[in-house]
Amino acid sequence: MDAGIASARKDRGRVRILDTTLRDGEQTPGISLTPEQKMSIATMLDDLGVDTIEAGFPITSAGEQEAAKMIASSGFSAKVTCLARAEKGDIEKAIDCGVSGIHIFMSSSDIHLREQFRISREEMTEKVAEAVGFAKAHGLEIEFSAMDATRTETEHITEIANVVRDAGATMFDIADTVGICTPDRMKELVRDVSAAHIDVSVHCHNDFGLAVANSIAAAEAGASQVHATMTGIGERAGNTSLEEFVMAAQMLYGFSTGIRTGMLAEACRFVSGITGFPVPPNKPIVGRNAFGHKSGIHTQGIMENPLTYEPFDPGIVGRGRWLQAGKHSGRHGIAAQLRELNISLGARELGWVVRRVKERGDSGKTTSTEELMQLALASRQTMAGGVIASDGGT
Ligand code: MN
C-alpha cells in the first residue's frame, strides 16, 4: 500500500452501500433489463458485498415484479429492497414480491409539490406518514427518500424526518435528485437530518460531476449509507459510481465498506456487458486507461516503482497496468513493453523502433501492441539488411 495514502488514513468506521444499479441504473436512457438479466446482476452484486440491493420498482411492470421476486427469494447475504411511491398500491406490490425492505419516496421540495404534484407541505407529510405506517404494519424495514431534498427548506426536511421516524422508518435518505448539491451543503443537511435521531443515507446524482464528492461529504458528516450504481449509471448524468466511491472512501478517507475490491473491475465489465452501456476509457478505477501509461517520463518511473505514477496497485481492484507506445515514449518504456512480449532488441534496433513510434505519433497515430511487435520485427530486418545507413543520424 502507498505510504503517502496510508499516512492520510484514519479509521472512520463503516459506510453501508445500497446498490441501485437495478433501479436508478436501469433508468439510464438506453438501458432496459429482463428479469433474468437483473437476477444475474443481483447475484454478482451479492458476491461483490453490497449491503442492500434495490431490485426495482415493482408497480411499474410485471417484469419488475418477477425480477424482485426472484432476487428476494435467492437467499442473498445482501438485504433486498424495492422502490414504492407513498401509495398503498405500490407498497402492496412490493409486499407481494417478498422483499424484506422497502424504499418509499416522495418529493419534498416546493417546486415539485407545487408544480408537479399540486399538494401542500402538510398534505405531503400526512400522505408520507400514512404510507410509512402502512408498510410498518406489514413488517417491512423502511427507508424513506425525500425526493429533491437538496432543494427543500431545511425546516421542512427535518419535519419530514421526524414524521417518518415516528411512523416507523429507520433510514432517511437525502436525495439530490437533480445533482445540484455541494459537499459543504451536503454536510449541513446530513447534520440537520441526523438531529431527528434517524439513520441518514444519501442518493446523489452526477449532473455537475459532484456525486462522489457529495457522497463522501455525507459520510464525513455521519451518513451511514450511500446509494451507488456500478460505473455510475443512472438517470441523466447518472448516480454516484460505486467503484469510485468505495475506493476514495477507503483509500483517501479511511472509511470501510463491505466491498470485495478485487472484484470491482470484473463486476463493472459484467454490468457493462449486460446493459450494453460502455465504460468510458478514462473512467476512474475501471476505465481502460485508468492504469495505462504512455509518456516516457511516467513509464520510466513506473518501471522503477509503480507508485511513482499510480495512486495504488491496480491489483487491489483486480486490474493490471499497461504501457502504450507513443510519441511521448522513451527507450525504457518501449523496451519494457517489448520485454512483456518476450522480445529483446539490441540498442540500435530499439533506437530504430523508438524513432518510428515517435514519427507515427507526430503524424497523429498511436502504436498498438500488435503494431509495436511488427515494428520490432521490421527493425531486425532493417538492421540485417543494412538499411541502417539511411537511418543514421535521425
Ligand atoms: Mn435518482
CSV table of C-alpha atoms and ligand atoms in Angstrom, one decimal:
chain,number,residue,atom,x,y,z
A,1,MET,CA,0.0,0.0,0.0
A,2,ASP,CA,1.2,3.5,-0.8
A,3,ALA,CA,2.8,5.1,2.3
A,4,GLY,CA,1.6,8.5,1.1
A,5,ILE,CA,-2.0,7.4,1.1
A,6,ALA,CA,-1.7,5.3,4.2
A,7,SER,CA,-0.5,8.3,6.2
A,8,ALA,CA,-3.7,10.1,5.4
A,9,ARG,CA,-5.9,7.3,6.6
A,10,LYS,CA,-7.9,7.3,9.8
A,11,ASP,CA,-10.3,4.7,11.0
A,12,ARG,CA,-13.7,6.4,10.3
A,13,GLY,CA,-15.9,3.4,10.5
A,14,ARG,CA,-18.2,1.5,8.1
A,15,VAL,CA,-20.3,3.0,5.4
A,16,ARG,CA,-23.1,0.9,4.0
A,17,ILE,CA,-23.7,0.6,0.3
A,18,LEU,CA,-27.2,0.4,-1.2
A,19,ASP,CA,-26.7,-0.5,-4.8
A,20,THR,CA,-29.3,0.9,-7.1
A,21,THR,CA,-27.9,-0.3,-10.4
A,22,LEU,CA,-31.1,-2.3,-10.9
A,23,ARG,CA,-33.4,0.6,-10.2
A,24,ASP,CA,-31.9,4.0,-10.9
A,25,GLY,CA,-29.2,2.4,-13.1
A,26,GLU,CA,-31.9,0.9,-15.2
A,27,GLN,CA,-33.4,4.5,-15.6
A,28,THR,CA,-30.4,5.3,-17.8
A,29,PRO,CA,-31.7,6.3,-21.2
A,30,GLY,CA,-31.0,3.3,-23.5
A,31,ILE,CA,-30.9,0.6,-20.8
A,32,SER,CA,-33.7,-2.0,-20.2
A,33,LEU,CA,-33.2,-5.3,-18.5
A,34,THR,CA,-35.1,-8.6,-18.4
A,35,PRO,CA,-35.8,-10.3,-15.1
A,36,GLU,CA,-33.1,-12.9,-15.8
A,37,GLN,CA,-30.5,-10.2,-16.6
A,38,LYS,CA,-31.5,-8.4,-13.3
A,39,MET,CA,-31.1,-11.6,-11.4
A,40,SER,CA,-27.6,-12.2,-12.8
A,41,ILE,CA,-26.5,-8.7,-11.9
A,42,ALA,CA,-28.0,-9.1,-8.4
A,43,THR,CA,-26.0,-12.4,-7.9
A,44,MET,CA,-22.8,-10.5,-8.9
A,45,LEU,CA,-23.7,-7.6,-6.5
A,46,ASP,CA,-24.2,-10.0,-3.7
A,47,ASP,CA,-20.8,-11.6,-4.3
A,48,LEU,CA,-19.3,-8.1,-4.5
A,49,GLY,CA,-20.5,-7.5,-1.0
A,50,VAL,CA,-23.1,-4.6,-1.3
A,51,ASP,CA,-25.2,-4.3,1.9
A,52,THR,CA,-28.5,-3.7,0.1
A,53,ILE,CA,-29.7,-4.4,-3.4
A,54,GLU,CA,-32.5,-2.2,-4.7
A,55,ALA,CA,-34.2,-4.7,-7.1
A,56,GLY,CA,-36.5,-2.4,-8.9
A,57,PHE,CA,-39.8,-0.5,-8.9
A,58,PRO,CA,-42.5,-3.3,-8.8
A,59,ILE,CA,-45.6,-1.2,-9.6
A,60,THR,CA,-44.1,-0.2,-13.0
A,61,SER,CA,-44.3,-3.6,-14.8
A,62,ALA,CA,-44.8,-7.3,-14.5
A,63,GLY,CA,-41.2,-7.9,-15.3
A,64,GLU,CA,-40.1,-5.7,-12.4
A,65,GLN,CA,-42.2,-7.7,-10.1
A,66,GLU,CA,-40.9,-11.0,-11.4
A,67,ALA,CA,-37.3,-9.8,-11.0
A,68,ALA,CA,-37.9,-8.5,-7.5
A,69,LYS,CA,-39.5,-11.8,-6.5
A,70,MET,CA,-36.6,-13.8,-7.9
A,71,ILE,CA,-34.0,-11.6,-6.2
A,72,ALA,CA,-35.9,-11.5,-2.9
A,73,SER,CA,-36.1,-15.3,-2.7
A,74,SER,CA,-32.5,-16.1,-3.6
A,75,GLY,CA,-31.1,-16.2,-0.1
A,76,PHE,CA,-28.5,-13.5,-0.7
A,77,SER,CA,-26.4,-12.1,2.1
A,78,ALA,CA,-27.4,-8.6,1.0
A,79,LYS,CA,-30.8,-7.2,2.0
A,80,VAL,CA,-33.2,-6.7,-0.8
A,81,THR,CA,-35.4,-3.7,-1.1
A,82,CYS,CA,-37.5,-2.1,-3.8
A,83,LEU,CA,-39.0,1.3,-4.6
A,84,ALA,CA,-42.5,2.5,-4.0
A,85,ARG,CA,-44.3,5.8,-4.1
A,86,ALA,CA,-46.1,6.8,-0.9
A,87,GLU,CA,-49.2,4.9,-2.2
A,88,LYS,CA,-50.8,1.8,-0.8
A,89,GLY,CA,-50.9,0.1,-4.2
A,90,ASP,CA,-47.2,0.5,-4.7
A,91,ILE,CA,-46.4,-0.8,-1.2
A,92,GLU,CA,-48.7,-3.8,-1.7
A,93,LYS,CA,-47.0,-4.7,-4.9
A,94,ALA,CA,-43.6,-4.7,-3.1
A,95,ILE,CA,-45.0,-6.8,-0.3
A,96,ASP,CA,-46.2,-9.3,-2.9
A,97,CYS,CA,-42.6,-9.6,-4.1
A,98,GLY,CA,-41.4,-10.9,-0.8
A,99,VAL,CA,-38.8,-8.2,-0.1
A,100,SER,CA,-37.8,-7.5,3.5
A,101,GLY,CA,-37.2,-3.8,2.9
A,102,ILE,CA,-39.0,-1.0,1.1
A,103,HIS,CA,-37.8,2.3,-0.2
A,104,ILE,CA,-40.7,4.7,-0.1
A,105,PHE,CA,-40.2,8.1,-1.7
A,106,MET,CA,-42.0,11.3,-2.2
A,107,SER,CA,-41.0,14.8,-3.3
A,108,SER,CA,-40.3,17.3,-0.6
A,109,SER,CA,-39.3,20.5,-2.5
A,110,ASP,CA,-41.8,23.3,-3.0
A,111,ILE,CA,-41.1,23.3,-6.8
A,112,HIS,CA,-42.1,19.6,-7.0
A,113,LEU,CA,-45.1,19.9,-4.6
A,114,ARG,CA,-46.4,23.0,-6.3
A,115,GLU,CA,-45.6,22.4,-10.0
A,116,GLN,CA,-45.9,18.7,-10.3
A,117,PHE,CA,-48.0,17.1,-7.5
A,118,ARG,CA,-50.1,20.2,-6.6
A,119,ILE,CA,-50.3,19.4,-2.9
A,120,SER,CA,-49.3,21.4,0.1
A,121,ARG,CA,-46.4,20.5,2.5
A,122,GLU,CA,-49.0,19.5,5.1
A,123,GLU,CA,-50.8,17.1,2.7
A,124,MET,CA,-47.4,15.7,1.7
A,125,THR,CA,-46.4,14.9,5.3
A,126,GLU,CA,-49.8,13.3,6.0
A,127,LYS,CA,-49.5,11.1,3.0
A,128,VAL,CA,-46.0,10.1,3.9
A,129,ALA,CA,-46.9,9.2,7.5
A,130,GLU,CA,-49.8,7.1,6.3
A,131,ALA,CA,-47.7,5.2,3.7
A,132,VAL,CA,-44.8,4.6,6.1
A,133,GLY,CA,-47.3,3.4,8.8
A,134,PHE,CA,-48.9,1.0,6.3
A,135,ALA,CA,-45.5,-0.5,5.4
A,136,LYS,CA,-44.5,-0.8,9.0
A,137,ALA,CA,-47.7,-2.6,9.9
A,138,HIS,CA,-46.7,-5.2,7.3
A,139,GLY,CA,-43.3,-5.7,9.0
A,140,LEU,CA,-41.1,-4.1,6.4
A,141,GLU,CA,-37.8,-2.4,7.1
A,142,ILE,CA,-38.4,1.2,5.8
A,143,GLU,CA,-36.1,3.7,4.2
A,144,PHE,CA,-37.8,6.9,3.2
A,145,SER,CA,-36.4,9.2,0.5
A,146,ALA,CA,-37.2,12.8,0.3
A,147,MET,CA,-37.0,13.4,-3.5
A,148,ASP,CA,-35.4,16.7,-4.4
A,149,ALA,CA,-34.4,17.0,-0.7
A,150,THR,CA,-31.5,19.3,-1.6
A,151,ARG,CA,-33.8,21.9,-2.9
A,152,THR,CA,-36.1,21.7,0.1
A,153,GLU,CA,-36.1,24.1,3.0
A,154,THR,CA,-34.2,22.6,6.0
A,155,GLU,CA,-37.2,23.2,8.2
A,156,HIS,CA,-39.4,21.0,6.0
A,157,ILE,CA,-36.8,18.3,5.6
A,158,THR,CA,-36.3,17.9,9.4
A,159,GLU,CA,-40.0,17.9,9.9
A,160,ILE,CA,-40.4,15.1,7.4
A,161,ALA,CA,-37.5,13.2,9.1
A,162,ASN,CA,-39.4,13.4,12.4
A,163,VAL,CA,-42.7,12.3,10.8
A,164,VAL,CA,-41.3,9.2,9.1
A,165,ARG,CA,-39.2,8.2,12.1
A,166,ASP,CA,-42.4,8.4,14.3
A,167,ALA,CA,-44.2,6.3,11.7
A,168,GLY,CA,-41.6,3.6,11.7
A,169,ALA,CA,-38.9,4.4,9.1
A,170,THR,CA,-35.4,3.6,10.2
A,171,MET,CA,-33.5,5.3,7.4
A,172,PHE,CA,-33.9,8.8,6.0
A,173,ASP,CA,-32.5,9.2,2.5
A,174,ILE,CA,-31.5,12.7,1.3
A,175,ALA,CA,-32.0,12.6,-2.5
A,176,ASP,CA,-30.0,15.1,-4.5
A,177,THR,CA,-32.4,14.4,-7.4
A,178,VAL,CA,-31.1,17.0,-9.8
A,179,GLY,CA,-27.5,16.8,-8.7
A,180,ILE,CA,-27.1,20.4,-7.5
A,181,CYS,CA,-25.7,19.9,-4.0
A,182,THR,CA,-22.2,20.8,-3.0
A,183,PRO,CA,-20.1,19.0,-0.4
A,184,ASP,CA,-20.4,21.7,2.2
A,185,ARG,CA,-24.2,21.9,1.8
A,186,MET,CA,-24.5,18.2,2.0
A,187,LYS,CA,-22.7,18.1,5.3
A,188,GLU,CA,-25.1,20.6,6.7
A,189,LEU,CA,-28.1,18.7,5.5
A,190,VAL,CA,-26.8,15.4,6.9
A,191,ARG,CA,-26.2,17.0,10.3
A,192,ASP,CA,-29.7,18.7,10.3
A,193,VAL,CA,-31.5,15.4,9.5
A,194,SER,CA,-29.4,13.4,11.9
A,195,ALA,CA,-30.7,15.7,14.7
A,196,ALA,CA,-34.0,13.9,14.2
A,197,HIS,CA,-32.3,10.7,15.5
A,198,ILE,CA,-32.7,8.6,12.4
A,199,ASP,CA,-30.0,6.9,10.3
A,200,VAL,CA,-29.2,9.0,7.2
A,201,SER,CA,-28.5,7.9,3.7
A,202,VAL,CA,-27.7,9.9,0.6
A,203,HIS,CA,-28.7,9.4,-3.1
A,204,CYS,CA,-26.6,11.7,-5.3
A,205,HIS,CA,-26.7,12.5,-9.0
A,206,ASN,CA,-23.8,13.5,-11.0
A,207,ASP,CA,-25.1,16.5,-13.1
A,208,PHE,CA,-22.1,18.6,-12.0
A,209,GLY,CA,-19.7,15.7,-11.5
A,210,LEU,CA,-20.0,16.0,-7.8
A,211,ALA,CA,-21.9,12.8,-6.9
A,212,VAL,CA,-18.9,11.0,-5.4
A,213,ALA,CA,-17.7,14.1,-3.6
A,214,ASN,CA,-21.2,14.8,-2.1
A,215,SER,CA,-21.5,11.2,-1.0
A,216,ILE,CA,-18.1,11.3,0.7
A,217,ALA,CA,-19.0,14.6,2.4
A,218,ALA,CA,-22.2,13.0,3.6
A,219,ALA,CA,-20.3,10.1,5.1
A,220,GLU,CA,-17.9,12.5,6.8
A,221,ALA,CA,-20.9,14.3,8.3
A,222,GLY,CA,-22.2,11.0,9.7
A,223,ALA,CA,-24.4,9.4,7.0
A,224,SER,CA,-24.4,5.7,7.5
A,225,GLN,CA,-25.3,4.7,3.9
A,226,VAL,CA,-24.7,5.8,0.4
A,227,HIS,CA,-26.7,4.9,-2.7
A,228,ALA,CA,-24.5,4.0,-5.7
A,229,THR,CA,-24.5,2.2,-9.1
A,230,MET,CA,-21.9,0.2,-10.9
A,231,THR,CA,-19.9,2.7,-13.1
A,232,GLY,CA,-22.3,5.5,-12.1
A,233,ILE,CA,-25.1,4.6,-14.5
A,234,GLY,CA,-28.5,6.2,-13.8
A,235,GLU,CA,-31.0,8.9,-14.8
A,236,ARG,CA,-29.4,11.7,-16.9
A,237,ALA,CA,-25.7,12.1,-15.9
A,238,GLY,CA,-26.0,9.1,-13.6
A,239,ASN,CA,-25.5,8.4,-9.9
A,240,THR,CA,-22.6,8.0,-7.5
A,241,SER,CA,-20.2,5.5,-9.0
A,242,LEU,CA,-19.9,2.6,-6.6
A,243,GLU,CA,-16.3,1.8,-7.5
A,244,GLU,CA,-15.2,5.4,-7.3
A,245,PHE,CA,-16.9,6.0,-4.0
A,246,VAL,CA,-15.6,2.8,-2.4
A,247,MET,CA,-12.0,3.3,-3.4
A,248,ALA,CA,-12.0,7.0,-2.4
A,249,ALA,CA,-13.8,6.4,0.8
A,250,GLN,CA,-11.4,3.6,1.8
A,251,MET,CA,-8.1,4.8,0.5
A,252,LEU,CA,-8.3,8.6,0.9
A,253,TYR,CA,-10.8,9.0,3.8
A,254,GLY,CA,-10.3,5.9,6.0
A,255,PHE,CA,-13.9,4.5,5.8
A,256,SER,CA,-14.5,0.9,5.4
A,257,THR,CA,-17.2,-0.8,3.2
A,258,GLY,CA,-18.1,-4.5,2.8
A,259,ILE,CA,-17.0,-4.4,-0.9
A,260,ARG,CA,-14.5,-7.0,-2.2
A,261,THR,CA,-12.5,-4.5,-4.1
A,262,GLY,CA,-10.6,-7.2,-6.0
A,263,MET,CA,-13.9,-7.9,-7.9
A,264,LEU,CA,-14.6,-4.3,-8.9
A,265,ALA,CA,-13.1,-4.4,-12.4
A,266,GLU,CA,-14.7,-7.7,-13.3
A,267,ALA,CA,-18.1,-6.6,-11.8
A,268,CYS,CA,-18.2,-3.4,-13.8
A,269,ARG,CA,-17.3,-5.2,-17.0
A,270,PHE,CA,-20.0,-7.7,-16.3
A,271,VAL,CA,-22.7,-5.0,-15.8
A,272,SER,CA,-21.5,-3.1,-18.9
A,273,GLY,CA,-21.7,-6.4,-20.9
A,274,ILE,CA,-25.3,-7.0,-19.8
A,275,THR,CA,-26.6,-3.4,-20.1
A,276,GLY,CA,-24.6,-2.7,-23.3
A,277,PHE,CA,-23.6,0.6,-21.7
A,278,PRO,CA,-19.9,1.2,-22.4
A,279,VAL,CA,-17.4,2.2,-19.7
A,280,PRO,CA,-15.6,5.3,-20.9
A,281,PRO,CA,-11.9,4.7,-21.3
A,282,ASN,CA,-11.0,7.5,-18.9
A,283,LYS,CA,-13.4,6.4,-16.2
A,284,PRO,CA,-11.6,6.3,-12.8
A,285,ILE,CA,-10.8,2.8,-11.3
A,286,VAL,CA,-12.4,0.7,-14.1
A,287,GLY,CA,-11.8,2.6,-17.4
A,288,ARG,CA,-9.4,1.1,-19.9
A,289,ASN,CA,-6.9,3.9,-19.3
A,290,ALA,CA,-7.1,4.1,-15.5
A,291,PHE,CA,-3.8,2.2,-15.2
A,292,GLY,CA,-2.4,2.8,-18.6
A,293,HIS,CA,0.8,4.7,-19.1
A,294,LYS,CA,2.1,6.5,-22.2
A,295,SER,CA,4.6,9.2,-21.5
A,296,GLY,CA,8.3,8.3,-21.4
A,297,ILE,CA,8.8,10.0,-18.0
A,298,HIS,CA,5.9,8.1,-16.5
A,299,THR,CA,6.7,4.7,-18.0
A,300,GLN,CA,10.3,5.0,-16.8
A,301,GLY,CA,9.1,5.9,-13.3
A,302,ILE,CA,6.6,3.0,-13.3
A,303,MET,CA,9.5,0.6,-14.1
A,304,GLU,CA,11.5,1.9,-11.1
A,305,ASN,CA,8.5,1.8,-8.7
A,306,PRO,CA,4.8,1.7,-9.9
A,307,LEU,CA,3.8,4.0,-7.1
A,308,THR,CA,5.7,6.9,-8.7
A,309,TYR,CA,2.8,7.3,-11.1
A,310,GLU,CA,-0.1,5.2,-9.8
A,311,PRO,CA,-2.3,6.1,-6.8
A,312,PHE,CA,-2.5,2.5,-5.8
A,313,ASP,CA,-1.6,-1.0,-7.0
A,314,PRO,CA,-4.2,-1.9,-9.8
A,315,GLY,CA,-4.3,-5.4,-8.4
A,316,ILE,CA,-6.4,-4.1,-5.5
A,317,VAL,CA,-9.3,-3.6,-7.9
A,318,GLY,CA,-8.5,-6.7,-9.9
A,319,ARG,CA,-6.6,-5.0,-12.7
A,320,GLY,CA,-3.1,-4.8,-14.2
A,321,ARG,CA,-1.2,-1.9,-15.6
A,322,TRP,CA,-0.2,-1.5,-19.2
A,323,LEU,CA,2.0,0.8,-21.2
A,324,GLN,CA,1.3,2.3,-24.6
A,325,ALA,CA,3.9,3.4,-27.0
A,326,GLY,CA,3.5,6.9,-28.4
A,327,LYS,CA,5.5,10.0,-29.3
A,328,HIS,CA,6.0,10.7,-25.6
A,329,SER,CA,7.5,7.2,-25.1
A,330,GLY,CA,11.2,6.7,-24.3
A,331,ARG,CA,13.6,3.8,-24.8
A,332,HIS,CA,12.8,2.5,-21.3
A,333,GLY,CA,9.1,2.3,-21.8
A,334,ILE,CA,9.3,0.7,-25.2
A,335,ALA,CA,11.9,-1.8,-24.1
A,336,ALA,CA,9.7,-2.7,-21.2
A,337,GLN,CA,6.7,-3.2,-23.4
A,338,LEU,CA,8.8,-5.4,-25.7
A,339,ARG,CA,10.1,-7.5,-22.8
A,340,GLU,CA,6.5,-8.2,-21.8
A,341,LEU,CA,6.0,-9.5,-25.4
A,342,ASN,CA,9.2,-11.6,-24.9
A,343,ILE,CA,11.1,-9.5,-27.5
A,344,SER,CA,14.5,-8.3,-26.7
A,345,LEU,CA,16.2,-5.9,-29.1
A,346,GLY,CA,19.7,-4.6,-29.4
A,347,ALA,CA,20.4,-1.0,-28.8
A,348,ARG,CA,20.3,0.0,-32.5
A,349,GLU,CA,17.1,-1.9,-33.2
A,350,LEU,CA,15.5,-0.4,-30.2
A,351,GLY,CA,16.6,3.1,-31.3
A,352,TRP,CA,15.0,2.5,-34.7
A,353,VAL,CA,11.7,1.3,-33.2
A,354,VAL,CA,11.6,4.4,-30.8
A,355,ARG,CA,12.1,6.7,-33.8
A,356,ARG,CA,9.4,5.0,-35.8
A,357,VAL,CA,6.9,5.2,-32.8
A,358,LYS,CA,7.6,8.9,-32.5
A,359,GLU,CA,7.2,9.6,-36.2
A,360,ARG,CA,3.9,7.8,-36.1
A,361,GLY,CA,2.9,9.9,-33.1
A,362,ASP,CA,3.8,13.1,-34.9
A,363,SER,CA,1.5,12.1,-37.7
A,364,GLY,CA,-1.4,11.5,-35.3
A,365,LYS,CA,-1.1,7.8,-34.9
A,366,THR,CA,-0.8,5.7,-31.7
A,367,THR,CA,1.0,2.4,-31.7
A,368,SER,CA,-0.9,-0.7,-30.6
A,369,THR,CA,0.8,-3.7,-29.1
A,370,GLU,CA,0.4,-5.5,-32.4
A,371,GLU,CA,2.0,-2.6,-34.4
A,372,LEU,CA,4.8,-2.5,-31.9
A,373,MET,CA,5.6,-6.2,-32.5
A,374,GLN,CA,5.6,-5.6,-36.2
A,375,LEU,CA,8.0,-2.6,-35.8
A,376,ALA,CA,10.3,-4.8,-33.7
A,377,LEU,CA,10.4,-7.4,-36.4
A,378,ALA,CA,10.9,-4.8,-39.0
A,379,SER,CA,13.8,-3.3,-37.0
A,380,ARG,CA,15.7,-6.6,-37.2
A,381,GLN,CA,15.1,-7.0,-40.9
A,382,THR,CA,16.1,-3.4,-41.5
A,383,MET,CA,19.3,-3.7,-39.5
A,384,ALA,CA,20.2,-7.0,-41.0
A,385,GLY,CA,19.6,-5.6,-44.5
A,386,GLY,CA,21.9,-2.7,-43.9
A,387,VAL,CA,19.3,0.0,-44.2
A,388,ILE,CA,20.7,1.4,-41.1
A,389,ALA,CA,23.0,3.7,-43.1
A,390,SER,CA,20.0,5.7,-44.4
A,391,ASP,CA,18.5,5.7,-41.0
A,392,GLY,CA,21.6,7.1,-39.3
A,393,GLY,CA,21.6,10.4,-37.7
A,394,THR,CA,17.8,10.8,-37.4
B,1,MN,MN,-32.2,9.0,-8.6
